[in-house]
C-alpha positions as a LaTeX table, in Angstrom:
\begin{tabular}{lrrr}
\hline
Residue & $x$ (\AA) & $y$ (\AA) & $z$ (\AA) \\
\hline
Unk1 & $-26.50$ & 17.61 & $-58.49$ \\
Unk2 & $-30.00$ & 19.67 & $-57.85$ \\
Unk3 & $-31.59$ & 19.20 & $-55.30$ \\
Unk4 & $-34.57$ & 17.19 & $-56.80$ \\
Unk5 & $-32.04$ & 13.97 & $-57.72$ \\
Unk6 & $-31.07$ & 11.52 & $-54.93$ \\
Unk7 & $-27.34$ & 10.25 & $-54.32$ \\
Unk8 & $-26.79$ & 6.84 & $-55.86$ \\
Unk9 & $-25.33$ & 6.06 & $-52.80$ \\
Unk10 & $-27.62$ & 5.54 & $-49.31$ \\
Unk11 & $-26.16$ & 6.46 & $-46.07$ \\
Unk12 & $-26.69$ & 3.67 & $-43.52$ \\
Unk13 & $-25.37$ & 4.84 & $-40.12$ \\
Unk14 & $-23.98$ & 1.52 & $-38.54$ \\
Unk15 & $-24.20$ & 1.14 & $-34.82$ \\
Unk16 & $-20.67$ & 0.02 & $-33.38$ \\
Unk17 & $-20.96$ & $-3.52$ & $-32.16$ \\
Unk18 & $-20.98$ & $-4.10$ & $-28.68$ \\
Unk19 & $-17.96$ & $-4.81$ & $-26.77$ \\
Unk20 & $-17.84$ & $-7.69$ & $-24.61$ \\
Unk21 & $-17.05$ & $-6.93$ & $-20.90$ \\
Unk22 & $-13.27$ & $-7.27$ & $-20.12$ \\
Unk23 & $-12.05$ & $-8.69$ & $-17.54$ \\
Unk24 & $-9.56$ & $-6.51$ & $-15.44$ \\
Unk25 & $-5.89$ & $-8.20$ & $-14.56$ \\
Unk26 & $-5.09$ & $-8.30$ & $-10.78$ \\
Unk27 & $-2.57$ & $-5.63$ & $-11.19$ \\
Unk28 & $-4.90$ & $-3.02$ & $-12.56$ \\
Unk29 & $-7.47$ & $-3.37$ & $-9.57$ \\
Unk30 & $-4.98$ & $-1.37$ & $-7.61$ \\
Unk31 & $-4.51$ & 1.12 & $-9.72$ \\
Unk32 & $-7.01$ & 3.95 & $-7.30$ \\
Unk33 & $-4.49$ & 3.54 & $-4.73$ \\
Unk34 & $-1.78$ & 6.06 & $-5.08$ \\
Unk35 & 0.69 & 4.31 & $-3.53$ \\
Unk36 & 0.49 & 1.16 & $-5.40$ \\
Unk37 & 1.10 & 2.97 & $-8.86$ \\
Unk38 & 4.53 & 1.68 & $-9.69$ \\
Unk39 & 3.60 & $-1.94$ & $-8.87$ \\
Unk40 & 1.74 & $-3.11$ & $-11.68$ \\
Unk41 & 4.80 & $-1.98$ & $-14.31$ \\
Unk42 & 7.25 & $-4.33$ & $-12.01$ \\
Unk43 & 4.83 & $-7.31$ & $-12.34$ \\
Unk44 & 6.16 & $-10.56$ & $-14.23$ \\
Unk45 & 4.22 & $-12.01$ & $-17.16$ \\
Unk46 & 2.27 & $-14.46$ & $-15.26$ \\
Unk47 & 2.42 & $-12.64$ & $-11.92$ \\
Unk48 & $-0.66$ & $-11.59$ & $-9.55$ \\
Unk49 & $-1.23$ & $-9.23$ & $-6.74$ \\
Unk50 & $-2.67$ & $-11.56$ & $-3.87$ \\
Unk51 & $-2.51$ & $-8.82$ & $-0.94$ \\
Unk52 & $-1.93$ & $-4.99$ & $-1.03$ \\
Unk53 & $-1.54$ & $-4.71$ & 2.72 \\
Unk54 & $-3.71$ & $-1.69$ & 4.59 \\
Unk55 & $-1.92$ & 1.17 & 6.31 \\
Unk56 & $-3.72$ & 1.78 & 9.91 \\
Unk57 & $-4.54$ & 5.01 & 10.48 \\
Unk58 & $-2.74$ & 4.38 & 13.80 \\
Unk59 & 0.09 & 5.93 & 11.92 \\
Unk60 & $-1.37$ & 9.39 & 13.40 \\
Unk61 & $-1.66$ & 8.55 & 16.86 \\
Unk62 & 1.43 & 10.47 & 18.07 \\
Unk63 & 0.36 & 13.34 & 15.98 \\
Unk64 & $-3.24$ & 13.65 & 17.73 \\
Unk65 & $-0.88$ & 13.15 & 21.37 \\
Unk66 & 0.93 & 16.24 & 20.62 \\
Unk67 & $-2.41$ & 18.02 & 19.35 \\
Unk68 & $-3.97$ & 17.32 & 22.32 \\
Unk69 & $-0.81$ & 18.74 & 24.60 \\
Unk70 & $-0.86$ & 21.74 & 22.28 \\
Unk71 & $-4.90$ & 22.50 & 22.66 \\
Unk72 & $-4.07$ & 21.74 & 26.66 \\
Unk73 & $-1.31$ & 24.22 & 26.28 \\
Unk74 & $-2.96$ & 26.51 & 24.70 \\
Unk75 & $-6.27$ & 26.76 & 26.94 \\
Unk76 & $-4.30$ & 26.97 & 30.27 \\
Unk77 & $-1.72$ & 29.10 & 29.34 \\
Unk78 & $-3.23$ & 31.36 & 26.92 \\
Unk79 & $-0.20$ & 34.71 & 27.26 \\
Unk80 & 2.16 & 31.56 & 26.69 \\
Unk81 & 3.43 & 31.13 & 22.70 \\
Unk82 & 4.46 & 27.28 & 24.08 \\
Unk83 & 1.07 & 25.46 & 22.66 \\
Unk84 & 1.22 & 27.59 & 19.79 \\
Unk85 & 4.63 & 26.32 & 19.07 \\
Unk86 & 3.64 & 22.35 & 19.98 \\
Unk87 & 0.59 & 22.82 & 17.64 \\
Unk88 & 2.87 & 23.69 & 14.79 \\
Unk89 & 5.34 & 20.70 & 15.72 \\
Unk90 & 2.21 & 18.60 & 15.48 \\
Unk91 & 1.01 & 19.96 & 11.70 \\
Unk92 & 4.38 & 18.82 & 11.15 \\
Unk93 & 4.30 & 15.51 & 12.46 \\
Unk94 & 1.04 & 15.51 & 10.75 \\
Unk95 & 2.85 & 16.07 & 6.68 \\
Unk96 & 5.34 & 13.64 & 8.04 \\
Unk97 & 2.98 & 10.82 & 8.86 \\
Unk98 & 0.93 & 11.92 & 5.87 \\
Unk99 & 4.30 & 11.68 & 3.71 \\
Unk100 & 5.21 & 8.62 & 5.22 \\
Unk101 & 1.95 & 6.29 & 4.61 \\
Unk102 & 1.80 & 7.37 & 0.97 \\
Unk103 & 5.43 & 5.88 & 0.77 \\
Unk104 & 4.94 & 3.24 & 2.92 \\
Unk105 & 3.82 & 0.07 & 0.66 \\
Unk106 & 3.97 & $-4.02$ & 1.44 \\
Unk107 & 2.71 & $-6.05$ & $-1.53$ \\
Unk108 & 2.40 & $-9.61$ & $-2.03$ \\
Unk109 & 2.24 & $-11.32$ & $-5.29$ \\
Unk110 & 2.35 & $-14.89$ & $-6.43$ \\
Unk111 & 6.06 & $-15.04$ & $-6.64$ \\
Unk112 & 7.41 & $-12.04$ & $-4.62$ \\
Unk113 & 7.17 & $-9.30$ & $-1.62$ \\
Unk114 & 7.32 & $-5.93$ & $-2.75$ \\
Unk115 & 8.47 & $-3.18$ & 0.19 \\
Unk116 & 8.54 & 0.47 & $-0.29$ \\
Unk117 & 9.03 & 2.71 & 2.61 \\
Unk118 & 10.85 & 5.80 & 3.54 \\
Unk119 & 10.27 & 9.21 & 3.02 \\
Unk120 & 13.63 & 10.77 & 2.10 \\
Unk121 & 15.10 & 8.01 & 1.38 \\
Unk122 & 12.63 & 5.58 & $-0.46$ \\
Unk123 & 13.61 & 2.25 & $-0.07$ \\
Unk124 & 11.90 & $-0.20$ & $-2.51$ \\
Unk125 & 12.72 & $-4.32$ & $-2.32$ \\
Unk126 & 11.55 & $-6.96$ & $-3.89$ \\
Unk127 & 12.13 & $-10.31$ & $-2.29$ \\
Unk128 & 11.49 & $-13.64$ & $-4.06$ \\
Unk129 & 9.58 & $-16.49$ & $-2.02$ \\
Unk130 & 12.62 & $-18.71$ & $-2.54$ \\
Unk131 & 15.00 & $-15.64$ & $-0.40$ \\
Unk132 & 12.33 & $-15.55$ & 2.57 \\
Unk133 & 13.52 & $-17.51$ & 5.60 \\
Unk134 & 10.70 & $-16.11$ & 8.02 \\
Unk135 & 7.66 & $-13.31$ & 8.35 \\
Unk136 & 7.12 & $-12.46$ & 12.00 \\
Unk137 & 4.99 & $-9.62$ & 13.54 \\
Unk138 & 5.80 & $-7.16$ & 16.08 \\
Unk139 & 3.08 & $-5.48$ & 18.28 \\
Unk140 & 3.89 & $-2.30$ & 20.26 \\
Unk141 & 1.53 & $-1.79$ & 23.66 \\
Unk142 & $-0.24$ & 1.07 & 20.84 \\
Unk143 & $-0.61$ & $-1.68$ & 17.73 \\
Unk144 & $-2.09$ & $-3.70$ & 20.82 \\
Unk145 & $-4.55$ & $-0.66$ & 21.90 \\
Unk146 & $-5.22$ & 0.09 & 17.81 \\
Unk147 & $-4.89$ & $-2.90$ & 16.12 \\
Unk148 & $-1.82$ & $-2.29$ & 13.86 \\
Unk149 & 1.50 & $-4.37$ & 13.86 \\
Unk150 & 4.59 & $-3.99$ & 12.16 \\
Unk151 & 5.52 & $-6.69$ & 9.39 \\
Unk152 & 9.09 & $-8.17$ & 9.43 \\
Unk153 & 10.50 & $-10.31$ & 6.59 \\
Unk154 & 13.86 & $-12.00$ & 7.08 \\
Unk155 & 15.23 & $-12.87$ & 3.99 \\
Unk156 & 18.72 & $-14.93$ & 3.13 \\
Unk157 & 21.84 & $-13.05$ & 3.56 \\
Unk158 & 20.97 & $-11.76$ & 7.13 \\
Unk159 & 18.34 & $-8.79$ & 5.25 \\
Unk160 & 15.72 & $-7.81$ & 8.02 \\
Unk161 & 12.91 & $-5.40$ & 6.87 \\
Unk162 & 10.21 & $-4.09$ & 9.30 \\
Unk163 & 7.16 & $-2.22$ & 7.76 \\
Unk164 & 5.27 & $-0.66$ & 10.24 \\
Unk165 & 1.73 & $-0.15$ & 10.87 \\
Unk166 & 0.16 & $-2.62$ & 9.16 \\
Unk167 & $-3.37$ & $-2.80$ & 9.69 \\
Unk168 & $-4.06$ & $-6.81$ & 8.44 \\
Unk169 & $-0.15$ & $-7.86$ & 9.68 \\
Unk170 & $-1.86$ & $-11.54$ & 10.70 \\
Unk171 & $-4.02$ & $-11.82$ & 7.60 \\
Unk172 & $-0.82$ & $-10.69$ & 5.48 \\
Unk173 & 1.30 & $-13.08$ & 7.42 \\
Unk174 & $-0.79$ & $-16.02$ & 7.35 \\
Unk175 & $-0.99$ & $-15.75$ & 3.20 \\
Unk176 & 2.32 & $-15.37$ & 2.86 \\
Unk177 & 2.94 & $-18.56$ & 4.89 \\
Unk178 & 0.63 & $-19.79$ & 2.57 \\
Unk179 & 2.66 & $-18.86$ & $-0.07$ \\
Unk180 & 6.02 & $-19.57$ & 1.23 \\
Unk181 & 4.35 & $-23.22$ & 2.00 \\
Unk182 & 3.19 & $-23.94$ & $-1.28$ \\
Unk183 & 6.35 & $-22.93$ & $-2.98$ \\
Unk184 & 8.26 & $-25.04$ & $-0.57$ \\
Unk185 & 5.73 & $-28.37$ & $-1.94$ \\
Unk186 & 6.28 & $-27.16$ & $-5.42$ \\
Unk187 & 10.25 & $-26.98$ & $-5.29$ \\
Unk188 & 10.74 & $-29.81$ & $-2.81$ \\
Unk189 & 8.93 & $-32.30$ & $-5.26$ \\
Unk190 & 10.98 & $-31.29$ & $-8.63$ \\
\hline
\end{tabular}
């Protein structure tokens, strides 16, 4: 072909067609939060995240006591390696509490709990609505001060699970009530 002739052929460029927005499933919405990775793959067909519940930041308060003792320590006893040394026990509580409210996890779907907590030892449970015999909350004098409480579910077979600073513990309990409730009108009527 020279360059004076012309390709039988024309090429058109064709503009992909427009995708229609999708919709995201309930599990995917959680997918930014690092601790809620696993979650989604452990869902049911059918199944939908309801409430993630919020970690408090109250989780640090005993880390920001001993800071404060260590900057006292350290100021008013300055030829003294004892602040120093409380300083470095509170960067330590500080990866622990860090560690710890990654793990820490309390998820609640249309047909189960999900726990995760631990840092060593990672503990993850799943409890159906129909093994839940009661969700109570537990304020310390501190979750009182901050506004965090822990989360306990009693399930059948005398299981007891406490997660602990929970920043929406009421909110959380009063869905799963919810919940429980409306399972409880489903199954007692079939």
């Amino acid at each position: 072909m020279t360059d004076n002739q012309t390709p039988n052929k024309q090429t058109k460029q064709v503009k992909a067609p427009k995708q229609a927005k999708q919709t995201v499933p309930p599990h995917k919405r959680f997918q930014n939060r690092q601790s809620s990775e696993g979650i989604h793959a452990l869902l049911q067909e059918g199944e939908e995240i309801l409430r993630v519940a919020t970690i408090h930041p109250g989780i640090y308060w005993k880390t920001v006591a001993v800071g404060i003792l260590a900057l006292i320590l350290i100021i008013n006893i300055p030829t003294f390696n004892l602040g120093i040394f409380v300083a470095f026990v509170a960067f330590i509580m500080f990866c622990l509490a860090t560690l710890y409210k990654h793990f820490l996890l309390l998820v609640l779907t249309n047909r189960r709990v999900f726990l995760r907590h631990g840092i060593l030892r990672v503990d993850t449970i799943q409890i159906r609505h129909s093994r839940i015999e009661s969700v109570e909350t537990e304020r310390t004098i501190m979750g009182q001060i901050l506004g965090y409480a822990s989360v306990v579910i009693m399930g059948t077979g005398s299981r007891n699970t406490a997660i602990p600073f929970i920043a929406d513990a009421l909110a959380f309990r009063n869905e799963l009530d919810e919940c429980l409730n409306t399972y409880e009108d489903t199954h007692a009527t079939s």
